[in-house]
Amino acid sequence: MAPPLKGTGIVECRGLVAVRVRLAADQGAIACAVLQALATRQVNTQLVVQQGDADGHIHLFFCVQQGDEVSTMTLLTEVLPASPVATASAQPGVAVLAVHGPHFRERAGCAAAACAALTGVGVAVLAVSTSVSSVACVVPVGQLPPAVRALQAAFDVPPSAVVIAADGLSRPAR
């Protein structure tokens, strides 16, 4: 039996807007152009995911800081081709919660444990992404308190290891 999952900390990124873009299958380069245009305008993107679906569409999902959504949506109207397939939408009021653990890449089930902990307390998981050392989930900001508690319990993270990241700074959560 594998030992329980142990996280080293949780980072909350609050005040975000989730952006969803849908493109035709042959428009994959446009997703890169969107990200480049946002970078040129100094708009930081968080938790970027691009994937294709069985219907041949490409989906791009990312978060931007609240306050950047108007310029982001304006940019999308400029960059996206005039096409009934190419669409973009924004969902304000989301946050990214990232659980860090030193050996997550070597452990099966980290993403499953995070999703199970969140959905087990009724938190909507809008997106999930993993890296070598973390599992990050996009959740509605109104569900942050139970989401953080659920992840703390699932990964044995003490309150002192929960930090809020905003404006390039991390500080202890209260």
JSON list of C-alpha atoms in Angstrom, two decimals:
[
{"chain": "A", "resi": 1, "resn": "MET", "atom": "CA", "xyz": [0.00, 0.00, 0.00]},
{"chain": "A", "resi": 2, "resn": "ALA", "atom": "CA", "xyz": [1.36, 3.43, -0.99]},
{"chain": "A", "resi": 3, "resn": "PRO", "atom": "CA", "xyz": [1.96, 5.96, 1.77]},
{"chain": "A", "resi": 4, "resn": "PRO", "atom": "CA", "xyz": [-0.55, 8.84, 1.95]},
{"chain": "A", "resi": 5, "resn": "LEU", "atom": "CA", "xyz": [0.01, 11.81, -0.34]},
{"chain": "A", "resi": 6, "resn": "LYS", "atom": "CA", "xyz": [1.92, 14.59, 1.34]},
{"chain": "A", "resi": 7, "resn": "GLY", "atom": "CA", "xyz": [1.95, 18.12, -0.06]},
{"chain": "A", "resi": 8, "resn": "THR", "atom": "CA", "xyz": [4.42, 20.81, 0.91]},
{"chain": "A", "resi": 9, "resn": "GLY", "atom": "CA", "xyz": [2.08, 23.74, 0.35]},
{"chain": "A", "resi": 10, "resn": "ILE", "atom": "CA", "xyz": [-0.89, 25.29, -1.40]},
{"chain": "A", "resi": 11, "resn": "VAL", "atom": "CA", "xyz": [-0.76, 28.49, -3.45]},
{"chain": "A", "resi": 12, "resn": "GLU", "atom": "CA", "xyz": [-3.98, 30.45, -4.02]},
{"chain": "A", "resi": 13, "resn": "CYS", "atom": "CA", "xyz": [-4.12, 32.72, -7.05]},
{"chain": "A", "resi": 14, "resn": "ARG", "atom": "CA", "xyz": [-7.25, 34.83, -6.60]},
{"chain": "A", "resi": 15, "resn": "GLY", "atom": "CA", "xyz": [-8.97, 37.49, -8.69]},
{"chain": "A", "resi": 16, "resn": "LEU", "atom": "CA", "xyz": [-8.81, 35.64, -11.98]},
{"chain": "A", "resi": 17, "resn": "VAL", "atom": "CA", "xyz": [-10.97, 35.37, -15.07]},
{"chain": "A", "resi": 18, "resn": "ALA", "atom": "CA", "xyz": [-11.15, 32.09, -17.02]},
{"chain": "A", "resi": 19, "resn": "VAL", "atom": "CA", "xyz": [-10.99, 32.54, -20.79]},
{"chain": "A", "resi": 20, "resn": "ARG", "atom": "CA", "xyz": [-12.12, 29.87, -23.23]},
{"chain": "A", "resi": 21, "resn": "VAL", "atom": "CA", "xyz": [-11.37, 30.00, -26.95]},
{"chain": "A", "resi": 22, "resn": "ARG", "atom": "CA", "xyz": [-12.63, 27.54, -29.56]},
{"chain": "A", "resi": 23, "resn": "LEU", "atom": "CA", "xyz": [-11.00, 27.27, -32.99]},
{"chain": "A", "resi": 24, "resn": "ALA", "atom": "CA", "xyz": [-11.30, 25.09, -36.07]},
{"chain": "A", "resi": 25, "resn": "ALA", "atom": "CA", "xyz": [-8.83, 22.22, -36.37]},
{"chain": "A", "resi": 26, "resn": "ASP", "atom": "CA", "xyz": [-6.68, 24.06, -38.91]},
{"chain": "A", "resi": 27, "resn": "GLN", "atom": "CA", "xyz": [-6.37, 27.14, -36.67]},
{"chain": "A", "resi": 28, "resn": "GLY", "atom": "CA", "xyz": [-3.93, 25.75, -34.10]},
{"chain": "A", "resi": 29, "resn": "ALA", "atom": "CA", "xyz": [-1.33, 28.40, -34.88]},
{"chain": "A", "resi": 30, "resn": "ILE", "atom": "CA", "xyz": [-3.85, 31.06, -33.86]},
{"chain": "A", "resi": 31, "resn": "ALA", "atom": "CA", "xyz": [-3.72, 29.79, -30.26]},
{"chain": "A", "resi": 32, "resn": "CYS", "atom": "CA", "xyz": [0.01, 30.51, -30.25]},
{"chain": "A", "resi": 33, "resn": "ALA", "atom": "CA", "xyz": [-0.63, 33.92, -31.81]},
{"chain": "A", "resi": 34, "resn": "VAL", "atom": "CA", "xyz": [-3.15, 34.70, -29.04]},
{"chain": "A", "resi": 35, "resn": "LEU", "atom": "CA", "xyz": [-0.63, 33.83, -26.32]},
{"chain": "A", "resi": 36, "resn": "GLN", "atom": "CA", "xyz": [2.10, 35.85, -28.06]},
{"chain": "A", "resi": 37, "resn": "ALA", "atom": "CA", "xyz": [-0.18, 38.88, -28.45]},
{"chain": "A", "resi": 38, "resn": "LEU", "atom": "CA", "xyz": [-1.13, 38.70, -24.76]},
{"chain": "A", "resi": 39, "resn": "ALA", "atom": "CA", "xyz": [2.53, 38.51, -23.77]},
{"chain": "A", "resi": 40, "resn": "THR", "atom": "CA", "xyz": [3.34, 41.50, -25.98]},
{"chain": "A", "resi": 41, "resn": "ARG", "atom": "CA", "xyz": [0.63, 43.47, -24.15]},
{"chain": "A", "resi": 42, "resn": "GLN", "atom": "CA", "xyz": [2.05, 42.36, -20.78]},
{"chain": "A", "resi": 43, "resn": "VAL", "atom": "CA", "xyz": [-1.02, 40.25, -19.93]},
{"chain": "A", "resi": 44, "resn": "ASN", "atom": "CA", "xyz": [0.04, 37.30, -17.79]},
{"chain": "A", "resi": 45, "resn": "THR", "atom": "CA", "xyz": [-1.68, 33.99, -18.51]},
{"chain": "A", "resi": 46, "resn": "GLN", "atom": "CA", "xyz": [-2.03, 31.30, -15.89]},
{"chain": "A", "resi": 47, "resn": "LEU", "atom": "CA", "xyz": [-2.85, 27.61, -16.23]},
{"chain": "A", "resi": 48, "resn": "VAL", "atom": "CA", "xyz": [-2.80, 27.47, -20.03]},
{"chain": "A", "resi": 49, "resn": "VAL", "atom": "CA", "xyz": [-4.28, 24.33, -21.58]},
{"chain": "A", "resi": 50, "resn": "GLN", "atom": "CA", "xyz": [-4.76, 23.64, -25.28]},
{"chain": "A", "resi": 51, "resn": "GLN", "atom": "CA", "xyz": [-6.37, 20.50, -26.62]},
{"chain": "A", "resi": 52, "resn": "GLY", "atom": "CA", "xyz": [-8.22, 19.13, -29.61]},
{"chain": "A", "resi": 53, "resn": "ASP", "atom": "CA", "xyz": [-11.53, 17.33, -29.49]},
{"chain": "A", "resi": 54, "resn": "ALA", "atom": "CA", "xyz": [-13.11, 14.50, -31.50]},
{"chain": "A", "resi": 55, "resn": "ASP", "atom": "CA", "xyz": [-15.08, 17.02, -33.59]},
{"chain": "A", "resi": 56, "resn": "GLY", "atom": "CA", "xyz": [-11.89, 18.60, -34.86]},
{"chain": "A", "resi": 57, "resn": "HIS", "atom": "CA", "xyz": [-12.02, 21.75, -32.76]},
{"chain": "A", "resi": 58, "resn": "ILE", "atom": "CA", "xyz": [-9.11, 23.20, -30.82]},
{"chain": "A", "resi": 59, "resn": "HIS", "atom": "CA", "xyz": [-9.84, 24.50, -27.33]},
{"chain": "A", "resi": 60, "resn": "LEU", "atom": "CA", "xyz": [-7.62, 26.99, -25.51]},
{"chain": "A", "resi": 61, "resn": "PHE", "atom": "CA", "xyz": [-8.25, 27.63, -21.79]},
{"chain": "A", "resi": 62, "resn": "PHE", "atom": "CA", "xyz": [-6.33, 30.08, -19.65]},
{"chain": "A", "resi": 63, "resn": "CYS", "atom": "CA", "xyz": [-6.77, 32.51, -16.78]},
{"chain": "A", "resi": 64, "resn": "VAL", "atom": "CA", "xyz": [-5.91, 36.21, -16.69]},
{"chain": "A", "resi": 65, "resn": "GLN", "atom": "CA", "xyz": [-5.93, 38.63, -13.79]},
{"chain": "A", "resi": 66, "resn": "GLN", "atom": "CA", "xyz": [-9.21, 40.44, -13.16]},
{"chain": "A", "resi": 67, "resn": "GLY", "atom": "CA", "xyz": [-8.78, 43.82, -14.81]},
{"chain": "A", "resi": 68, "resn": "ASP", "atom": "CA", "xyz": [-7.12, 42.26, -17.86]},
{"chain": "A", "resi": 69, "resn": "GLU", "atom": "CA", "xyz": [-10.29, 40.63, -19.16]},
{"chain": "A", "resi": 70, "resn": "VAL", "atom": "CA", "xyz": [-11.49, 43.59, -21.25]},
{"chain": "A", "resi": 71, "resn": "SER", "atom": "CA", "xyz": [-8.16, 43.98, -23.05]},
{"chain": "A", "resi": 72, "resn": "THR", "atom": "CA", "xyz": [-7.96, 40.19, -23.43]},
{"chain": "A", "resi": 73, "resn": "MET", "atom": "CA", "xyz": [-11.40, 39.94, -25.01]},
{"chain": "A", "resi": 74, "resn": "THR", "atom": "CA", "xyz": [-10.65, 42.94, -27.25]},
{"chain": "A", "resi": 75, "resn": "LEU", "atom": "CA", "xyz": [-7.43, 41.30, -28.36]},
{"chain": "A", "resi": 76, "resn": "LEU", "atom": "CA", "xyz": [-9.31, 38.08, -29.11]},
{"chain": "A", "resi": 77, "resn": "THR", "atom": "CA", "xyz": [-11.74, 39.92, -31.40]},
{"chain": "A", "resi": 78, "resn": "GLU", "atom": "CA", "xyz": [-8.71, 41.32, -33.25]},
{"chain": "A", "resi": 79, "resn": "VAL", "atom": "CA", "xyz": [-6.76, 38.05, -33.50]},
{"chain": "A", "resi": 80, "resn": "LEU", "atom": "CA", "xyz": [-9.46, 35.43, -34.01]},
{"chain": "A", "resi": 81, "resn": "PRO", "atom": "CA", "xyz": [-10.54, 34.83, -37.60]},
{"chain": "A", "resi": 82, "resn": "ALA", "atom": "CA", "xyz": [-14.04, 35.73, -38.73]},
{"chain": "A", "resi": 83, "resn": "SER", "atom": "CA", "xyz": [-15.50, 32.26, -38.48]},
{"chain": "A", "resi": 84, "resn": "PRO", "atom": "CA", "xyz": [-18.58, 30.70, -36.93]},
{"chain": "A", "resi": 85, "resn": "VAL", "atom": "CA", "xyz": [-16.26, 28.15, -35.28]},
{"chain": "A", "resi": 86, "resn": "ALA", "atom": "CA", "xyz": [-13.91, 30.67, -33.63]},
{"chain": "A", "resi": 87, "resn": "THR", "atom": "CA", "xyz": [-15.47, 31.80, -30.36]},
{"chain": "A", "resi": 88, "resn": "ALA", "atom": "CA", "xyz": [-14.25, 33.23, -27.08]},
{"chain": "A", "resi": 89, "resn": "SER", "atom": "CA", "xyz": [-15.84, 33.66, -23.67]},
{"chain": "A", "resi": 90, "resn": "ALA", "atom": "CA", "xyz": [-14.78, 34.90, -20.25]},
{"chain": "A", "resi": 91, "resn": "GLN", "atom": "CA", "xyz": [-15.85, 33.67, -16.81]},
{"chain": "A", "resi": 92, "resn": "PRO", "atom": "CA", "xyz": [-14.96, 36.05, -13.98]},
{"chain": "A", "resi": 93, "resn": "GLY", "atom": "CA", "xyz": [-14.64, 35.05, -10.36]},
{"chain": "A", "resi": 94, "resn": "VAL", "atom": "CA", "xyz": [-12.27, 32.10, -10.51]},
{"chain": "A", "resi": 95, "resn": "ALA", "atom": "CA", "xyz": [-9.10, 31.15, -8.66]},
{"chain": "A", "resi": 96, "resn": "VAL", "atom": "CA", "xyz": [-6.26, 28.71, -9.20]},
{"chain": "A", "resi": 97, "resn": "LEU", "atom": "CA", "xyz": [-5.30, 26.44, -6.32]},
{"chain": "A", "resi": 98, "resn": "ALA", "atom": "CA", "xyz": [-1.97, 24.69, -6.76]},
{"chain": "A", "resi": 99, "resn": "VAL", "atom": "CA", "xyz": [-0.90, 21.92, -4.40]},
{"chain": "A", "resi": 100, "resn": "HIS", "atom": "CA", "xyz": [2.85, 21.35, -4.38]},
{"chain": "A", "resi": 101, "resn": "GLY", "atom": "CA", "xyz": [4.55, 18.14, -3.42]},
{"chain": "A", "resi": 102, "resn": "PRO", "atom": "CA", "xyz": [8.14, 17.12, -3.82]},
{"chain": "A", "resi": 103, "resn": "HIS", "atom": "CA", "xyz": [7.53, 13.81, -5.57]},
{"chain": "A", "resi": 104, "resn": "PHE", "atom": "CA", "xyz": [4.20, 14.19, -7.35]},
{"chain": "A", "resi": 105, "resn": "ARG", "atom": "CA", "xyz": [5.69, 13.08, -10.66]},
{"chain": "A", "resi": 106, "resn": "GLU", "atom": "CA", "xyz": [6.58, 9.74, -9.09]},
{"chain": "A", "resi": 107, "resn": "ARG", "atom": "CA", "xyz": [3.14, 9.20, -7.53]},
{"chain": "A", "resi": 108, "resn": "ALA", "atom": "CA", "xyz": [0.06, 8.01, -9.35]},
{"chain": "A", "resi": 109, "resn": "GLY", "atom": "CA", "xyz": [-3.21, 9.55, -8.26]},
{"chain": "A", "resi": 110, "resn": "CYS", "atom": "CA", "xyz": [-2.25, 13.10, -7.27]},
{"chain": "A", "resi": 111, "resn": "ALA", "atom": "CA", "xyz": [-4.66, 14.74, -9.72]},
{"chain": "A", "resi": 112, "resn": "ALA", "atom": "CA", "xyz": [-7.33, 12.19, -8.83]},
{"chain": "A", "resi": 113, "resn": "ALA", "atom": "CA", "xyz": [-6.90, 12.91, -5.12]},
{"chain": "A", "resi": 114, "resn": "ALA", "atom": "CA", "xyz": [-7.18, 16.67, -5.69]},
{"chain": "A", "resi": 115, "resn": "CYS", "atom": "CA", "xyz": [-10.30, 16.35, -7.83]},
{"chain": "A", "resi": 116, "resn": "ALA", "atom": "CA", "xyz": [-11.91, 13.86, -5.45]},
{"chain": "A", "resi": 117, "resn": "ALA", "atom": "CA", "xyz": [-11.22, 16.11, -2.46]},
{"chain": "A", "resi": 118, "resn": "LEU", "atom": "CA", "xyz": [-12.73, 19.13, -4.20]},
{"chain": "A", "resi": 119, "resn": "THR", "atom": "CA", "xyz": [-15.79, 17.48, -5.71]},
{"chain": "A", "resi": 120, "resn": "GLY", "atom": "CA", "xyz": [-16.32, 15.60, -2.43]},
{"chain": "A", "resi": 121, "resn": "VAL", "atom": "CA", "xyz": [-17.13, 18.91, -0.73]},
{"chain": "A", "resi": 122, "resn": "GLY", "atom": "CA", "xyz": [-19.16, 20.25, -3.66]},
{"chain": "A", "resi": 123, "resn": "VAL", "atom": "CA", "xyz": [-16.48, 22.42, -5.27]},
{"chain": "A", "resi": 124, "resn": "ALA", "atom": "CA", "xyz": [-16.72, 22.74, -9.06]},
{"chain": "A", "resi": 125, "resn": "VAL", "atom": "CA", "xyz": [-13.44, 21.91, -10.79]},
{"chain": "A", "resi": 126, "resn": "LEU", "atom": "CA", "xyz": [-13.38, 24.05, -13.95]},
{"chain": "A", "resi": 127, "resn": "ALA", "atom": "CA", "xyz": [-9.92, 22.88, -15.11]},
{"chain": "A", "resi": 128, "resn": "VAL", "atom": "CA", "xyz": [-7.05, 20.80, -13.82]},
{"chain": "A", "resi": 129, "resn": "SER", "atom": "CA", "xyz": [-3.39, 20.73, -14.81]},
{"chain": "A", "resi": 130, "resn": "THR", "atom": "CA", "xyz": [-0.36, 18.91, -13.49]},
{"chain": "A", "resi": 131, "resn": "SER", "atom": "CA", "xyz": [3.37, 19.47, -13.56]},
{"chain": "A", "resi": 132, "resn": "VAL", "atom": "CA", "xyz": [6.38, 17.63, -12.20]},
{"chain": "A", "resi": 133, "resn": "SER", "atom": "CA", "xyz": [5.68, 18.90, -8.70]},
{"chain": "A", "resi": 134, "resn": "SER", "atom": "CA", "xyz": [2.13, 20.25, -8.56]},
{"chain": "A", "resi": 135, "resn": "VAL", "atom": "CA", "xyz": [-1.54, 19.79, -9.26]},
{"chain": "A", "resi": 136, "resn": "ALA", "atom": "CA", "xyz": [-3.42, 23.00, -10.09]},
{"chain": "A", "resi": 137, "resn": "CYS", "atom": "CA", "xyz": [-7.19, 23.36, -10.24]},
{"chain": "A", "resi": 138, "resn": "VAL", "atom": "CA", "xyz": [-9.36, 26.27, -11.36]},
{"chain": "A", "resi": 139, "resn": "VAL", "atom": "CA", "xyz": [-12.32, 26.72, -9.02]},
{"chain": "A", "resi": 140, "resn": "PRO", "atom": "CA", "xyz": [-14.98, 29.39, -8.44]},
{"chain": "A", "resi": 141, "resn": "VAL", "atom": "CA", "xyz": [-13.61, 32.01, -6.03]},
{"chain": "A", "resi": 142, "resn": "GLY", "atom": "CA", "xyz": [-16.75, 31.72, -3.88]},
{"chain": "A", "resi": 143, "resn": "GLN", "atom": "CA", "xyz": [-15.81, 28.11, -3.14]},
{"chain": "A", "resi": 144, "resn": "LEU", "atom": "CA", "xyz": [-12.25, 28.84, -2.00]},
{"chain": "A", "resi": 145, "resn": "PRO", "atom": "CA", "xyz": [-12.65, 28.22, 1.77]},
{"chain": "A", "resi": 146, "resn": "PRO", "atom": "CA", "xyz": [-14.00, 24.65, 1.44]},
{"chain": "A", "resi": 147, "resn": "ALA", "atom": "CA", "xyz": [-11.64, 23.99, -1.49]},
{"chain": "A", "resi": 148, "resn": "VAL", "atom": "CA", "xyz": [-8.56, 24.95, 0.51]},
{"chain": "A", "resi": 149, "resn": "ARG", "atom": "CA", "xyz": [-9.70, 22.94, 3.54]},
{"chain": "A", "resi": 150, "resn": "ALA", "atom": "CA", "xyz": [-10.37, 19.89, 1.35]},
{"chain": "A", "resi": 151, "resn": "LEU", "atom": "CA", "xyz": [-6.94, 20.06, -0.29]},
{"chain": "A", "resi": 152, "resn": "GLN", "atom": "CA", "xyz": [-5.24, 20.62, 3.07]},
{"chain": "A", "resi": 153, "resn": "ALA", "atom": "CA", "xyz": [-6.89, 17.47, 4.41]},
{"chain": "A", "resi": 154, "resn": "ALA", "atom": "CA", "xyz": [-6.23, 15.37, 1.29]},
{"chain": "A", "resi": 155, "resn": "PHE", "atom": "CA", "xyz": [-2.53, 16.33, 1.12]},
{"chain": "A", "resi": 156, "resn": "ASP", "atom": "CA", "xyz": [-1.82, 16.87, 4.84]},
{"chain": "A", "resi": 157, "resn": "VAL", "atom": "CA", "xyz": [-0.86, 20.54, 4.33]},
{"chain": "A", "resi": 158, "resn": "PRO", "atom": "CA", "xyz": [-0.78, 22.69, 7.49]},
{"chain": "A", "resi": 159, "resn": "PRO", "atom": "CA", "xyz": [-2.44, 26.14, 7.49]},
{"chain": "A", "resi": 160, "resn": "SER", "atom": "CA", "xyz": [1.00, 27.77, 7.70]},
{"chain": "A", "resi": 161, "resn": "ALA", "atom": "CA", "xyz": [1.86, 26.32, 4.27]},
{"chain": "A", "resi": 162, "resn": "VAL", "atom": "CA", "xyz": [-1.08, 27.97, 2.46]},
{"chain": "A", "resi": 163, "resn": "VAL", "atom": "CA", "xyz": [-0.09, 31.17, 0.69]},
{"chain": "A", "resi": 164, "resn": "ILE", "atom": "CA", "xyz": [-1.87, 33.70, -1.49]},
{"chain": "A", "resi": 165, "resn": "ALA", "atom": "CA", "xyz": [-0.08, 34.82, -4.64]},
{"chain": "A", "resi": 166, "resn": "ALA", "atom": "CA", "xyz": [-1.10, 38.19, -6.04]},
{"chain": "A", "resi": 167, "resn": "ASP", "atom": "CA", "xyz": [0.77, 40.91, -7.91]},
{"chain": "A", "resi": 168, "resn": "GLY", "atom": "CA", "xyz": [3.90, 38.76, -7.92]},
{"chain": "A", "resi": 169, "resn": "LEU", "atom": "CA", "xyz": [3.92, 38.43, -4.12]},
{"chain": "A", "resi": 170, "resn": "SER", "atom": "CA", "xyz": [3.15, 35.43, -1.93]},
{"chain": "A", "resi": 171, "resn": "ARG", "atom": "CA", "xyz": [1.94, 35.93, 1.59]},
{"chain": "A", "resi": 172, "resn": "PRO", "atom": "CA", "xyz": [0.40, 33.64, 4.21]},
{"chain": "A", "resi": 173, "resn": "ALA", "atom": "CA", "xyz": [-3.33, 33.06, 3.85]},
{"chain": "A", "resi": 174, "resn": "ARG", "atom": "CA", "xyz": [-5.56, 34.15, 6.67]}
]
